[in-house]
PDB file of C-alpha atoms in Angstrom:
ATOM      1  CA  MET A   1       8.460 -18.569   9.933  1.00 46.00           C
ATOM      2  CA  ASP A   2       9.675 -17.904  13.483  1.00 50.00           C
ATOM      3  CA  ARG A   3      11.445 -14.595  14.028  1.00 53.00           C
ATOM      4  CA  GLU A   4      13.102 -13.601  17.291  1.00 57.00           C
ATOM      5  CA  ASP A   5      14.619 -10.465  15.775  1.00 58.00           C
ATOM      6  CA  LYS A   6      12.701  -7.474  17.207  1.00 69.00           C
ATOM      7  CA  ARG A   7      14.172  -4.834  14.894  1.00 84.00           C
ATOM      8  CA  VAL A   8      11.827  -2.633  12.909  1.00 92.00           C
ATOM      9  CA  ILE A   9      12.232  -3.720   9.277  1.00 95.00           C
ATOM     10  CA  ALA A  10       9.598  -1.492   7.626  1.00 97.00           C
ATOM     11  CA  ILE A  11       6.844   1.015   8.303  1.00 97.00           C
ATOM     12  CA  ALA A  12       3.449   0.070   6.841  1.00 96.00           C
ATOM     13  CA  THR A  13       0.914   2.620   5.627  1.00 96.00           C
ATOM     14  CA  ALA A  14      -2.179   2.641   3.440  1.00 96.00           C
ATOM     15  CA  ASP A  15      -4.809   4.974   1.999  1.00 95.00           C
ATOM     16  CA  ILE A  16      -2.994   8.268   2.439  1.00 95.00           C
ATOM     17  CA  HIS A  17      -5.289   9.832  -0.210  1.00 94.00           C
ATOM     18  CA  LEU A  18      -3.172  12.888  -0.971  1.00 94.00           C
ATOM     19  CA  SER A  19      -5.448  15.772  -1.901  1.00 92.00           C
ATOM     20  CA  ASN A  20      -5.606  19.533  -1.573  1.00 88.00           C
ATOM     21  CA  LYS A  21      -9.369  19.438  -1.077  1.00 87.00           C
ATOM     22  CA  GLN A  22     -10.423  20.141   2.502  1.00 86.00           C
ATOM     23  CA  PRO A  23     -12.731  17.352   3.781  1.00 84.00           C
ATOM     24  CA  ILE A  24     -15.903  18.838   5.289  1.00 89.00           C
ATOM     25  CA  CYS A  25     -15.275  17.015   8.568  1.00 89.00           C
ATOM     26  CA  ARG A  26     -11.854  18.638   9.064  1.00 86.00           C
ATOM     27  CA  LYS A  27     -11.690  21.942  10.938  1.00 89.00           C
ATOM     28  CA  ASP A  28      -7.894  22.291  10.862  1.00 90.00           C
ATOM     29  CA  ASN A  29      -5.737  23.284   7.898  1.00 90.00           C
ATOM     30  CA  TYR A  30      -5.919  19.966   6.101  1.00 90.00           C
ATOM     31  CA  LYS A  31      -3.058  20.613   3.674  1.00 90.00           C
ATOM     32  CA  GLU A  32      -0.691  21.645   6.453  1.00 92.00           C
ATOM     33  CA  ALA A  33      -1.697  18.623   8.530  1.00 92.00           C
ATOM     34  CA  LEU A  34      -1.147  16.287   5.583  1.00 92.00           C
ATOM     35  CA  ILE A  35       2.309  17.702   4.848  1.00 95.00           C
ATOM     36  CA  GLY A  36       3.167  17.446   8.534  1.00 95.00           C
ATOM     37  CA  LYS A  37       2.231  13.761   8.603  1.00 95.00           C
ATOM     38  CA  LEU A  38       4.303  13.039   5.498  1.00 96.00           C
ATOM     39  CA  LYS A  39       7.307  14.818   6.997  1.00 97.00           C
ATOM     40  CA  LEU A  40       6.895  12.827  10.220  1.00 97.00           C
ATOM     41  CA  LEU A  41       6.762   9.597   8.228  1.00 96.00           C
ATOM     42  CA  ARG A  42       9.854  10.623   6.283  1.00 96.00           C
ATOM     43  CA  ARG A  43      11.802  11.499   9.444  1.00 96.00           C
ATOM     44  CA  ARG A  44      10.827   8.270  11.198  1.00 96.00           C
ATOM     45  CA  ALA A  45      11.730   6.075   8.231  1.00 96.00           C
ATOM     46  CA  SER A  46      15.046   7.885   7.836  1.00 95.00           C
ATOM     47  CA  LYS A  47      15.873   7.579  11.544  1.00 96.00           C
ATOM     48  CA  LEU A  48      15.104   3.855  11.553  1.00 95.00           C
ATOM     49  CA  GLY A  49      16.764   3.286   8.180  1.00 95.00           C
ATOM     50  CA  VAL A  50      13.788   1.295   6.877  1.00 96.00           C
ATOM     51  CA  PRO A  51      11.498   1.479   3.845  1.00 97.00           C
ATOM     52  CA  VAL A  52       7.868   2.523   3.982  1.00 98.00           C
ATOM     53  CA  ILE A  53       5.570  -0.056   2.400  1.00 98.00           C
ATOM     54  CA  ASP A  54       2.239   1.407   1.323  1.00 97.00           C
ATOM     55  CA  SER A  55      -0.877  -0.557   0.368  1.00 97.00           C
ATOM     56  CA  GLY A  56      -2.200   1.858  -2.227  1.00 95.00           C
ATOM     57  CA  ASP A  57      -4.378   4.930  -2.691  1.00 96.00           C
ATOM     58  CA  LEU A  58      -1.458   7.264  -2.182  1.00 96.00           C
ATOM     59  CA  PHE A  59      -3.459   9.787  -4.199  1.00 96.00           C
ATOM     60  CA  ASP A  60      -7.150  10.529  -3.820  1.00 94.00           C
ATOM     61  CA  ARG A  61      -7.498  10.861  -7.603  1.00 94.00           C
ATOM     62  CA  ALA A  62      -5.642   9.323 -10.516  1.00 95.00           C
ATOM     63  CA  LYS A  63      -4.896  12.768 -11.960  1.00 95.00           C
ATOM     64  CA  PRO A  64      -4.557  15.209  -9.045  1.00 95.00           C
ATOM     65  CA  SER A  65      -3.475  18.829  -9.355  1.00 95.00           C
ATOM     66  CA  PRO A  66       0.200  19.730  -9.909  1.00 95.00           C
ATOM     67  CA  GLU A  67       0.199  21.087  -6.341  1.00 95.00           C
ATOM     68  CA  VAL A  68      -0.667  17.653  -4.930  1.00 95.00           C
ATOM     69  CA  ILE A  69       2.011  15.977  -7.038  1.00 94.00           C
ATOM     70  CA  SER A  70       4.511  18.583  -5.796  1.00 94.00           C
ATOM     71  CA  ILE A  71       3.551  17.811  -2.188  1.00 94.00           C
ATOM     72  CA  ALA A  72       4.281  14.134  -2.833  1.00 95.00           C
ATOM     73  CA  LEU A  73       7.612  14.871  -4.541  1.00 94.00           C
ATOM     74  CA  ALA A  74       8.773  17.135  -1.723  1.00 94.00           C
ATOM     75  CA  ASN A  75       7.648  15.143   1.296  1.00 95.00           C
ATOM     76  CA  LEU A  76       7.415  11.401   0.690  1.00 95.00           C
ATOM     77  CA  PRO A  77      10.040   9.172   2.347  1.00 94.00           C
ATOM     78  CA  GLU A  78      13.110   8.444   0.258  1.00 90.00           C
ATOM     79  CA  ASN A  79      12.454   4.692   0.242  1.00 94.00           C
ATOM     80  CA  PHE A  80       8.721   4.450  -0.403  1.00 97.00           C
ATOM     81  CA  ILE A  81       7.286   1.275  -1.934  1.00 97.00           C
ATOM     82  CA  THR A  82       3.649   1.267  -3.005  1.00 97.00           C
ATOM     83  CA  ILE A  83       1.044  -0.360  -5.239  1.00 97.00           C
ATOM     84  CA  PRO A  84      -1.812   1.180  -7.210  1.00 97.00           C
ATOM     85  CA  GLY A  85      -5.070   1.385  -5.302  1.00 96.00           C
ATOM     86  CA  ASN A  86      -8.453   2.013  -6.887  1.00 94.00           C
ATOM     87  CA  HIS A  87      -8.150   5.790  -6.370  1.00 95.00           C
ATOM     88  CA  ASP A  88      -4.706   5.807  -7.996  1.00 95.00           C
ATOM     89  CA  ILE A  89      -5.980   4.546 -11.368  1.00 95.00           C
ATOM     90  CA  SER A  90      -8.567   6.089 -13.670  1.00 91.00           C
ATOM     91  CA  TYR A  91     -11.943   4.321 -13.663  1.00 90.00           C
ATOM     92  CA  HIS A  92     -10.378   1.545 -11.533  1.00 87.00           C
ATOM     93  CA  ASN A  93      -8.812   0.285 -14.778  1.00 91.00           C
ATOM     94  CA  TYR A  94      -5.171  -0.782 -14.464  1.00 93.00           C
ATOM     95  CA  GLU A  95      -4.723  -0.500 -18.237  1.00 93.00           C
ATOM     96  CA  LEU A  96      -4.858   3.293 -17.723  1.00 94.00           C
ATOM     97  CA  TYR A  97      -2.118   3.250 -15.074  1.00 95.00           C
ATOM     98  CA  ASN A  98       0.443   4.953 -17.371  1.00 94.00           C
ATOM     99  CA  GLU A  99      -1.811   8.045 -17.458  1.00 95.00           C
ATOM    100  CA  THR A 100      -1.723   8.597 -13.692  1.00 96.00           C
ATOM    101  CA  ALA A 101       0.160  10.752 -11.208  1.00 95.00           C
ATOM    102  CA  LEU A 102       1.411   7.600  -9.492  1.00 95.00           C
ATOM    103  CA  TYR A 103       3.064   6.483 -12.733  1.00 95.00           C
ATOM    104  CA  ALA A 104       4.672   9.913 -13.167  1.00 93.00           C
ATOM    105  CA  LEU A 105       5.920   9.796  -9.571  1.00 93.00           C
ATOM    106  CA  SER A 106       7.485   6.378 -10.175  1.00 92.00           C
ATOM    107  CA  LYS A 107       9.439   7.832 -13.114  1.00 91.00           C
ATOM    108  CA  ALA A 108      10.649  10.934 -11.267  1.00 88.00           C
ATOM    109  CA  ASN A 109      13.738   9.308  -9.687  1.00 75.00           C
ATOM    110  CA  THR A 110      12.564  10.207  -6.174  1.00 83.00           C
ATOM    111  CA  GLY A 111      12.957   6.877  -4.375  1.00 86.00           C
ATOM    112  CA  VAL A 112       9.290   6.036  -4.881  1.00 93.00           C
ATOM    113  CA  LYS A 113       8.907   2.499  -6.230  1.00 96.00           C
ATOM    114  CA  VAL A 114       5.534   1.380  -7.591  1.00 97.00           C
ATOM    115  CA  LEU A 115       5.311  -2.398  -7.846  1.00 97.00           C
ATOM    116  CA  LYS A 116       3.624  -4.080 -10.782  1.00 96.00           C
ATOM    117  CA  PRO A 117       0.923  -6.724 -10.254  1.00 97.00           C
ATOM    118  CA  TYR A 118       2.421  -9.868  -8.668  1.00 97.00           C
ATOM    119  CA  GLU A 119       5.932  -8.393  -8.674  1.00 97.00           C
ATOM    120  CA  THR A 120       8.094  -9.648  -5.816  1.00 97.00           C
ATOM    121  CA  ILE A 121      11.101  -7.763  -4.528  1.00 96.00           C
ATOM    122  CA  VAL A 122      13.696  -9.111  -2.117  1.00 96.00           C
ATOM    123  CA  THR A 123      15.322  -6.927   0.554  1.00 95.00           C
ATOM    124  CA  ASP A 124      17.789  -7.764   3.310  1.00 93.00           C
ATOM    125  CA  ASP A 125      14.906  -8.585   5.657  1.00 94.00           C
ATOM    126  CA  PHE A 126      11.854  -9.581   3.628  1.00 96.00           C
ATOM    127  CA  THR A 127      10.258 -10.477   0.333  1.00 96.00           C
ATOM    128  CA  LEU A 128       7.392  -8.210  -0.711  1.00 97.00           C
ATOM    129  CA  THR A 129       4.761  -9.294  -3.231  1.00 97.00           C
ATOM    130  CA  ALA A 130       2.395  -6.806  -4.857  1.00 97.00           C
ATOM    131  CA  PHE A 131      -1.344  -7.258  -5.225  1.00 96.00           C
ATOM    132  CA  PRO A 132      -2.665  -3.923  -6.557  1.00 96.00           C
ATOM    133  CA  TYR A 133      -6.385  -3.235  -6.688  1.00 95.00           C
ATOM    134  CA  GLY A 134      -8.111  -5.950  -8.752  1.00 91.00           C
ATOM    135  CA  PHE A 135      -5.214  -8.442  -8.703  1.00 94.00           C
ATOM    136  CA  THR A 136      -5.653 -11.506  -6.478  1.00 90.00           C
ATOM    137  CA  ASP A 137      -4.730 -14.473  -8.696  1.00 92.00           C
ATOM    138  CA  LEU A 138      -2.130 -16.399  -6.709  1.00 93.00           C
ATOM    139  CA  SER A 139      -1.189 -18.500  -9.742  1.00 92.00           C
ATOM    140  CA  ASN A 140       0.713 -15.459 -11.082  1.00 94.00           C
ATOM    141  CA  VAL A 141       3.015 -15.237  -8.047  1.00 95.00           C
ATOM    142  CA  ASN A 142       6.699 -16.168  -8.361  1.00 93.00           C
ATOM    143  CA  TRP A 143       6.778 -18.471  -5.339  1.00 93.00           C
ATOM    144  CA  ASP A 144      10.509 -19.154  -5.645  1.00 91.00           C
ATOM    145  CA  MET A 145      11.199 -15.473  -4.933  1.00 92.00           C
ATOM    146  CA  VAL A 146       8.532 -15.223  -2.225  1.00 93.00           C
ATOM    147  CA  GLN A 147      10.044 -18.122  -0.343  1.00 90.00           C
ATOM    148  CA  THR A 148      13.620 -16.840  -0.334  1.00 90.00           C
ATOM    149  CA  LYS A 149      15.210 -18.553   2.650  1.00 90.00           C
ATOM    150  CA  GLY A 150      15.473 -16.531   5.843  1.00 88.00           C
ATOM    151  CA  LYS A 151      13.201 -13.696   4.701  1.00 93.00           C
ATOM    152  CA  LEU A 152       9.891 -12.563   6.167  1.00 95.00           C
ATOM    153  CA  ARG A 153       7.260 -13.038   3.448  1.00 96.00           C
ATOM    154  CA  ILE A 154       4.973 -10.005   3.073  1.00 97.00           C
ATOM    155  CA  ALA A 155       1.939  -9.626   0.799  1.00 97.00           C
ATOM    156  CA  LEU A 156       1.044  -6.001   0.011  1.00 97.00           C
ATOM    157  CA  MET A 157      -2.577  -5.712  -1.105  1.00 96.00           C
ATOM    158  CA  HIS A 158      -5.274  -3.193  -1.948  1.00 95.00           C
ATOM    159  CA  ILE A 159      -8.402  -5.198  -1.238  1.00 92.00           C
ATOM    160  CA  MET A 160     -11.566  -4.773   0.792  1.00 90.00           C
ATOM    161  CA  THR A 161     -11.124  -7.019   3.785  1.00 88.00           C
ATOM    162  CA  TYR A 162     -12.724  -6.767   7.195  1.00 89.00           C
ATOM    163  CA  ASP A 163     -12.761  -8.308  10.642  1.00 90.00           C
ATOM    164  CA  GLY A 164     -16.132  -9.470  11.950  1.00 85.00           C
ATOM    165  CA  GLU A 165     -19.301  -8.424  10.152  1.00 86.00           C
ATOM    166  CA  LYS A 166     -19.350  -7.430   6.486  1.00 87.00           C
ATOM    167  CA  PRO A 167     -18.861  -3.681   6.018  1.00 85.00           C
ATOM    168  CA  TYR A 168     -21.957  -3.585   3.796  1.00 86.00           C
ATOM    169  CA  PRO A 169     -24.518  -6.282   2.875  1.00 88.00           C
ATOM    170  CA  GLN A 170     -23.414  -6.710  -0.771  1.00 88.00           C
ATOM    171  CA  CYS A 171     -19.724  -7.168   0.090  1.00 86.00           C
ATOM    172  CA  THR A 172     -18.306 -10.231  -1.674  1.00 85.00           C
ATOM    173  CA  ASP A 173     -14.700  -9.774  -0.576  1.00 86.00           C
ATOM    174  CA  LEU A 174     -12.967 -12.062   1.880  1.00 87.00           C
ATOM    175  CA  SER A 175     -12.914 -11.487   5.611  1.00 89.00           C
ATOM    176  CA  ALA A 176      -9.490 -11.089   7.232  1.00 90.00           C
ATOM    177  CA  LYS A 177      -9.777 -14.629   8.583  1.00 90.00           C
ATOM    178  CA  GLU A 178     -10.505 -16.001   5.101  1.00 90.00           C
ATOM    179  CA  LEU A 179      -7.745 -13.884   3.566  1.00 91.00           C
ATOM    180  CA  CYS A 180      -5.193 -15.197   6.068  1.00 90.00           C
ATOM    181  CA  LYS A 181      -6.125 -18.751   5.126  1.00 91.00           C
ATOM    182  CA  LEU A 182      -5.885 -17.990   1.408  1.00 90.00           C
ATOM    183  CA  LEU A 183      -2.478 -16.357   1.851  1.00 92.00           C
ATOM    184  CA  GLU A 184      -1.031 -18.828   4.344  1.00 93.00           C
ATOM    185  CA  GLU A 185       2.239 -18.929   2.363  1.00 94.00           C
ATOM    186  CA  PHE A 186       2.893 -15.373   3.598  1.00 96.00           C
ATOM    187  CA  ASP A 187       3.939 -14.369   7.101  1.00 95.00           C
ATOM    188  CA  VAL A 188       2.387 -10.898   6.983  1.00 95.00           C
ATOM    189  CA  VAL A 189      -0.413  -9.408   4.883  1.00 95.00           C
ATOM    190  CA  VAL A 190      -0.718  -5.613   4.720  1.00 95.00           C
ATOM    191  CA  THR A 191      -3.928  -4.345   3.158  1.00 94.00           C
ATOM    192  CA  GLY A 192      -5.443  -1.041   2.158  1.00 92.00           C
ATOM    193  CA  HIS A 193      -8.885  -0.025   0.817  1.00 90.00           C
ATOM    194  CA  ASN A 194     -11.002  -0.528   3.935  1.00 85.00           C
ATOM    195  CA  HIS A 195     -10.281   2.504   6.109  1.00 83.00           C
ATOM    196  CA  GLN A 196     -10.806   0.560   9.333  1.00 80.00           C
ATOM    197  CA  CYS A 197      -7.634  -0.204  11.292  1.00 81.00           C
ATOM    198  CA  PHE A 198      -7.421  -3.752  12.686  1.00 79.00           C
ATOM    199  CA  THR A 199      -5.099  -6.710  12.949  1.00 85.00           C
ATOM    200  CA  ARG A 200      -5.852 -10.391  12.635  1.00 82.00           C
ATOM    201  CA  GLN A 201      -3.465 -13.186  13.573  1.00 83.00           C
TER     202      GLN A 201
END
């Protein structure tokens, strides 16, 4: 799909890992820094009038402390669309999703929308299809919705993908090049899980 429109239509994030536990490598006030980043994201999304699309692992644990949930409730953007990552669900088991903080957040009427596996939503500018952690079966996708005429087609995934060498010898996941070929029906693929930042066209 060719697009000459240069407007910002969404802000993409991944692997925020909300937590009140100070990582040993951080020397600043981690909680304050985290809240500051969320507020910045909220202000930017509001100023641009666009949603934030997040590729999962919003939380560092499936059942974080009430303080962490309160931080999310108070500071996340008002139009925040996400999918469950492996850290968001207990034991990496999607069947336990209803027992998680992410599920509770989705029910709190805050503007946070958590997409179900293979769910596709249609906005003014794009279609967005959800591939939470562990869900990659393209036969479950509603292609009629994905291919809504005139919309940018975005796949939102939580999957280990990489550019170049495998991140570890036993990795069986697809490289970014292979993933692009597999998902050639989409215009854009946004992934989380691998904490390396890269783009592949």
